[in-house]
Short mmCIF file of C-alpha atoms and ligand atoms in Angstrom, two decimals:
data_model
loop_
_atom_site.label_atom_id
_atom_site.label_comp_id
_atom_site.label_asym_id
_atom_site.label_seq_id
_atom_site.Cartn_x
_atom_site.Cartn_y
_atom_site.Cartn_z
CA MET A 141 0.00 0.00 0.00
CA GLN A 142 1.18 3.53 -0.82
CA LYS A 143 2.39 5.55 2.16
CA LYS A 144 0.14 8.35 3.43
CA THR A 145 1.43 11.77 2.48
CA VAL A 146 1.21 15.14 4.20
CA LEU A 147 2.24 18.61 3.11
CA ILE A 148 2.91 21.16 5.84
CA THR A 149 3.47 24.83 5.02
CA GLY A 150 6.03 26.77 7.05
CA ALA A 151 7.57 23.50 8.24
CA ASN A 152 11.22 24.50 8.23
CA LYS A 153 11.00 25.29 11.97
CA SER A 154 8.91 25.48 15.12
CA ILE A 155 5.37 24.06 15.22
CA GLY A 156 5.29 23.05 11.55
CA PHE A 157 8.63 21.26 11.82
CA GLU A 158 7.61 19.36 14.94
CA THR A 159 4.31 18.41 13.30
CA GLY A 160 6.34 16.91 10.45
CA ARG A 161 8.47 15.01 12.92
CA GLN A 162 5.45 13.55 14.75
CA LEU A 163 3.66 12.55 11.55
CA GLY A 164 6.92 11.16 10.16
CA ARG A 165 7.22 8.92 13.20
CA LEU A 166 3.69 7.68 12.46
CA GLY A 167 4.89 6.58 9.02
CA TYR A 168 3.73 9.45 6.84
CA LEU A 169 5.76 10.69 3.89
CA ILE A 170 6.41 14.34 4.75
CA TRP A 171 6.39 17.12 2.18
CA LEU A 172 8.20 19.73 4.27
CA GLY A 173 7.10 23.10 2.93
CA SER A 174 9.43 26.07 3.24
CA ARG A 175 9.46 29.44 1.50
CA ASP A 176 13.25 29.41 1.62
CA GLU A 177 14.79 26.49 -0.26
CA ALA A 178 17.99 26.29 1.82
CA ARG A 179 16.15 26.45 5.17
CA GLY A 180 13.76 23.75 3.93
CA ALA A 181 16.58 21.49 2.76
CA ASP A 182 18.39 21.84 6.12
CA ALA A 183 15.22 21.05 8.05
CA ALA A 184 14.45 18.05 5.84
CA ARG A 185 17.97 16.72 6.37
CA SER A 186 17.58 16.86 10.13
CA LEU A 187 14.32 14.85 9.96
CA ALA A 188 15.86 12.40 7.50
CA VAL A 189 18.67 11.57 9.93
CA GLU A 190 15.96 10.58 12.42
CA GLY A 191 14.77 8.04 9.84
CA ILE A 192 11.79 10.06 8.62
CA ASP A 193 10.73 9.83 4.98
CA VAL A 194 10.82 13.53 4.09
CA ARG A 195 11.09 15.71 1.00
CA SER A 196 11.58 19.43 1.05
CA VAL A 197 9.33 21.49 -1.23
CA SER A 198 9.54 25.24 -1.85
CA ILE A 199 6.26 26.96 -1.14
CA ASP A 200 5.58 30.61 -0.41
CA VAL A 201 1.89 30.72 0.45
CA THR A 202 1.57 34.32 -0.79
CA ASP A 203 2.80 33.48 -4.28
CA ASP A 204 0.55 31.82 -6.91
CA MET A 205 3.45 30.56 -9.01
CA SER A 206 5.26 29.06 -6.01
CA VAL A 207 2.10 27.25 -4.90
CA ARG A 208 1.44 25.98 -8.45
CA ASP A 209 5.02 24.66 -8.66
CA ALA A 210 4.61 22.89 -5.31
CA VAL A 211 1.42 21.19 -6.53
CA ALA A 212 3.21 20.07 -9.70
CA ARG A 213 6.07 18.64 -7.65
CA VAL A 214 3.79 16.62 -5.35
CA GLU A 215 1.67 15.54 -8.33
CA SER A 216 4.73 14.27 -10.19
CA GLU A 217 5.69 12.05 -7.26
CA GLY A 218 2.60 10.08 -6.35
CA GLY A 219 -0.28 12.18 -7.60
CA ARG A 220 -2.19 12.39 -4.35
CA LEU A 221 -2.10 14.05 -0.96
CA ASP A 222 -3.73 12.62 2.19
CA VAL A 223 -3.22 15.57 4.50
CA LEU A 224 -2.68 19.30 4.03
CA ILE A 225 -1.63 21.40 7.02
CA ASN A 226 -1.86 25.15 6.52
CA ASN A 227 0.59 26.13 9.24
CA ALA A 228 2.56 29.09 7.83
CA GLY A 229 1.65 32.29 9.64
CA ILE A 230 3.01 35.67 10.69
CA PRO A 231 2.18 37.87 13.70
CA GLY A 232 2.60 41.33 12.17
CA GLN A 233 3.00 44.40 14.35
CA MET A 234 2.02 43.90 17.99
CA VAL A 235 0.62 47.41 18.53
CA PRO A 236 -2.74 48.84 19.61
CA PRO A 237 -5.39 48.65 16.85
CA SER A 238 -5.36 52.42 16.27
CA GLN A 239 -1.62 52.30 15.51
CA GLN A 240 -1.44 49.33 13.17
CA SER A 241 -0.78 50.29 9.57
CA VAL A 242 -3.21 49.10 6.93
CA ASP A 243 -0.24 47.76 4.96
CA ASP A 244 0.72 45.57 7.90
CA VAL A 245 -2.83 44.25 8.25
CA ARG A 246 -2.84 43.52 4.50
CA ASN A 247 0.46 41.61 4.79
CA ILE A 248 -0.85 39.52 7.65
CA TYR A 249 -4.01 38.66 5.71
CA GLU A 250 -1.94 37.74 2.63
CA THR A 251 -0.13 35.05 4.64
CA ASN A 252 -2.62 33.98 7.31
CA VAL A 253 -5.90 34.10 5.35
CA LEU A 254 -5.33 34.25 1.59
CA GLY A 255 -2.36 31.87 1.89
CA PRO A 256 -4.46 28.98 3.24
CA VAL A 257 -7.23 29.77 0.72
CA ARG A 258 -4.74 29.69 -2.18
CA VAL A 259 -2.94 26.56 -0.98
CA THR A 260 -6.16 24.67 -0.18
CA GLN A 261 -7.72 25.45 -3.56
CA ALA A 262 -4.53 24.45 -5.36
CA PHE A 263 -4.12 21.10 -3.57
CA LEU A 264 -7.80 20.09 -3.61
CA PRO A 265 -7.48 17.93 -6.73
CA LEU A 266 -4.63 15.94 -5.11
CA LEU A 267 -6.60 15.67 -1.85
CA ARG A 268 -9.62 14.40 -3.76
CA ASN A 269 -7.38 11.75 -5.36
CA ALA A 270 -6.70 10.39 -1.87
CA GLY A 271 -10.37 9.44 -1.37
CA HIS A 272 -10.28 10.32 2.32
CA ALA A 273 -8.20 13.37 3.30
CA ASN A 274 -7.75 15.85 6.13
CA ILE A 275 -7.09 19.57 5.93
CA VAL A 276 -5.89 21.30 9.09
CA MET A 277 -5.84 25.07 9.42
CA VAL A 278 -3.44 26.18 12.14
CA SER A 279 -5.46 28.93 13.75
CA SER A 280 -5.11 30.51 17.20
CA GLY A 281 -7.10 31.01 20.37
CA LEU A 282 -6.68 34.70 19.50
CA GLY A 283 -9.00 34.05 16.55
CA SER A 284 -11.80 32.90 18.83
CA LEU A 285 -14.41 35.67 19.00
CA GLY A 286 -16.01 33.72 21.85
CA TRP A 287 -12.84 34.00 23.94
CA LEU A 288 -11.87 37.50 22.79
CA SER A 289 -15.26 38.85 23.90
CA ASP A 290 -15.25 37.03 27.25
CA PRO A 291 -13.78 39.19 30.08
CA ASN A 292 -12.97 35.94 31.96
CA SER A 293 -10.86 34.58 29.12
CA GLN A 294 -7.05 34.73 29.21
CA PHE A 295 -7.25 36.16 25.66
CA TYR A 296 -9.59 39.06 26.47
CA GLY A 297 -6.79 41.61 26.92
CA VAL A 298 -4.69 40.46 23.96
CA ASN A 299 -5.94 42.97 21.44
CA PHE A 300 -4.01 42.64 18.17
CA LEU A 301 -6.23 43.81 15.33
CA GLY A 302 -4.40 42.33 12.36
CA TYR A 303 -3.34 38.97 13.76
CA ASN A 304 -6.46 38.20 15.81
CA SER A 305 -8.88 39.09 13.03
CA SER A 306 -6.80 37.15 10.49
CA LYS A 307 -7.26 34.00 12.57
CA SER A 308 -11.00 34.73 13.02
CA ALA A 309 -11.16 34.98 9.22
CA LEU A 310 -9.21 31.73 8.90
CA ASN A 311 -11.78 30.07 11.15
CA ALA A 312 -14.53 31.29 8.81
CA VAL A 313 -12.52 29.98 5.84
CA THR A 314 -12.27 26.60 7.62
CA LEU A 315 -16.06 26.40 7.97
CA ALA A 316 -16.64 27.45 4.37
CA PHE A 317 -14.39 24.71 2.95
CA ALA A 318 -15.76 22.14 5.42
CA LYS A 319 -19.32 22.82 4.29
CA GLU A 320 -18.49 22.62 0.60
CA LEU A 321 -16.58 19.37 1.12
CA VAL A 322 -19.21 17.53 3.19
CA GLY A 323 -19.66 14.11 1.60
CA SER A 324 -16.39 14.37 -0.37
CA GLY A 325 -14.35 12.41 2.17
CA ILE A 326 -12.28 15.51 2.95
CA LYS A 327 -12.44 16.85 6.52
CA VAL A 328 -11.51 20.44 7.27
CA ASN A 329 -10.79 21.56 10.83
CA ALA A 330 -8.96 24.34 12.65
CA ALA A 331 -6.44 23.83 15.45
CA ASP A 332 -5.37 26.20 18.20
CA PRO A 333 -1.83 25.11 19.10
CA GLY A 334 -1.84 27.26 22.26
CA TYR A 335 0.72 29.81 23.35
CA THR A 336 3.92 28.05 22.33
CA ALA A 337 7.58 28.96 22.71
CA THR A 338 8.81 29.65 19.15
CA ASP A 339 10.45 32.45 17.15
CA PHE A 340 6.91 33.73 16.59
CA ASN A 341 6.79 35.24 20.08
CA GLY A 342 10.48 35.40 21.02
CA HIS A 343 10.02 32.05 22.79
CA SER A 344 7.74 33.58 25.43
CA GLY A 345 5.05 30.90 25.05
CA TYR A 346 4.50 28.43 27.90
CA ARG A 347 3.79 25.39 25.71
CA THR A 348 6.34 23.24 23.94
CA VAL A 349 6.25 22.60 20.20
CA GLU A 350 5.64 18.93 21.04
CA GLN A 351 2.43 19.88 22.88
CA ALA A 352 1.39 22.31 20.12
CA ALA A 353 1.93 19.75 17.37
CA SER A 354 0.04 16.93 19.07
CA GLY A 355 -3.38 18.60 18.63
CA ILE A 356 -2.57 19.29 14.98
CA VAL A 357 -1.49 15.68 14.46
CA TRP A 358 -4.76 14.49 16.02
CA LEU A 359 -6.74 16.43 13.39
CA ALA A 360 -4.37 15.38 10.61
CA THR A 361 -4.94 11.70 11.37
CA LEU A 362 -8.74 11.67 11.79
CA ASP A 363 -10.36 8.69 10.12
CA GLU A 364 -13.47 8.69 7.91
CA ASN A 365 -15.70 8.98 11.00
CA GLY A 366 -13.92 12.01 12.44
CA PRO A 367 -15.47 15.48 12.77
CA SER A 368 -15.29 18.23 10.15
CA GLY A 369 -15.90 21.97 10.45
CA GLY A 370 -14.64 22.26 14.03
CA PHE A 371 -12.13 24.30 16.02
CA TYR A 372 -10.03 22.40 18.56
CA PHE A 373 -7.40 22.91 21.24
CA ASP A 374 -5.65 19.67 22.26
CA GLY A 375 -8.52 17.67 20.80
CA VAL A 376 -11.21 19.61 22.69
CA SER A 377 -13.75 21.77 20.85
CA VAL A 378 -13.33 25.51 21.53
CA PRO A 379 -15.63 28.47 20.79
CA TRP A 380 -15.45 30.14 17.39
N1 NAP B 454 3.61 30.16 18.65
C1 NAP B 454 2.41 30.40 19.16
O1 NAP B 454 2.26 30.73 20.36
C2 NAP B 454 1.19 30.24 18.32
C3 NAP B 454 -0.06 30.33 18.96
C4 NAP B 454 -1.21 30.18 18.20
C5 NAP B 454 -1.12 29.97 16.84
N2 NAP B 454 0.11 29.90 16.23
C6 NAP B 454 0.16 29.66 14.79
O2 NAP B 454 0.95 28.52 14.53
C7 NAP B 454 1.56 28.64 13.24
C8 NAP B 454 3.05 28.37 13.37
O3 NAP B 454 3.57 29.29 14.30
P1 NAP B 454 5.04 29.19 14.91
O4 NAP B 454 4.94 29.60 16.32
O5 NAP B 454 5.62 27.87 14.55
O6 NAP B 454 5.73 30.38 14.08
P2 NAP B 454 7.24 30.61 13.55
O7 NAP B 454 8.22 30.00 14.47
O8 NAP B 454 7.33 32.08 13.28
O9 NAP B 454 7.25 29.81 12.17
C9 NAP B 454 6.41 30.25 11.14
C10 NAP B 454 6.68 29.45 9.89
O10 NAP B 454 5.86 30.01 8.83
C11 NAP B 454 6.71 30.30 7.73
N3 NAP B 454 6.16 31.34 6.86
C12 NAP B 454 5.90 32.63 7.15
N4 NAP B 454 5.43 33.26 6.06
C13 NAP B 454 5.39 32.34 5.06
C14 NAP B 454 5.02 32.37 3.70
N5 NAP B 454 4.59 33.49 3.10
N6 NAP B 454 5.07 31.23 2.97
C15 NAP B 454 5.51 30.08 3.55
N7 NAP B 454 5.92 29.99 4.82
C16 NAP B 454 5.85 31.11 5.57
C17 NAP B 454 8.05 30.68 8.36
O11 NAP B 454 9.08 30.62 7.39
P3 NAP B 454 10.48 31.41 7.60
O12 NAP B 454 11.31 30.55 8.51
O13 NAP B 454 11.01 31.49 6.20
O14 NAP B 454 10.17 32.74 8.21
C18 NAP B 454 8.14 29.58 9.41
O15 NAP B 454 8.53 28.37 8.82
C19 NAP B 454 1.22 30.05 12.75
O16 NAP B 454 0.14 29.97 11.85
C20 NAP B 454 0.81 30.78 14.01
O17 NAP B 454 -0.11 31.83 13.74
C21 NAP B 454 1.26 30.03 16.96
#
């Protein structure tokens, strides 16, 4: 039987990299996505020495041509994809809403919202070829309008206009694809990895990348009976 395959965007480091490692240990063939070819190749080498079946693929989620080339590469080596993980993301400026430049908000949306839309649309034919497939959108608790509007939530005071609203939009994108794909065998869910120590936040997060990746891996490995159109933290449903 052909090995299951997964493509992870922004997998040259941090949460995406660790997700590749965990899925690699489960026997998946890893397409390690990186916008920088050299960083991707280095990261793939370090997984390969652990015995993981990994290939580096260049993919900048903001660039149509780059995404098209990545699809062609995966298509030429197997022709199907079992799992897509839209992990690449950027924080943008961490300033009060009134001070954030519109250009910065636009940049964040290009990567965090339009990136996953572009990549998902482009890989859908290969995901359909798999018969049963999973798409995971790596969102954030800061995208939860339920938590952001709850004065008792730890996220209530974290008021970043561009980043937070980009993840709320990504959650809406998750639902939209999930609804269209009902009955297709493709599940689409969003994961909140939690506040995790990575370059993203100067390593101030209190969770490890191992903890962050495990909830993503759970969604990536759902079987045919698993949920679709949900938002989860460590396997537990959280408010939109
Ligand atoms: N860390 C947290 O506390 C936390 C909490 C909630 C949600 N998240 C989400 O989890 C995901 C991963 O975060 P992280 O903490 O692992 O961040 P990170 O350490 O900053 O890594 C981000 C990854 O995304 C890549 N990337 C950025 N823009 C890209 C683009 N245009 N095309 C392709 N790749 C791109 C980066 O590539 P380069 O190396 O080339 O820059 C890097 O590989 C993000 O979506 C983030 O929003 C993180």
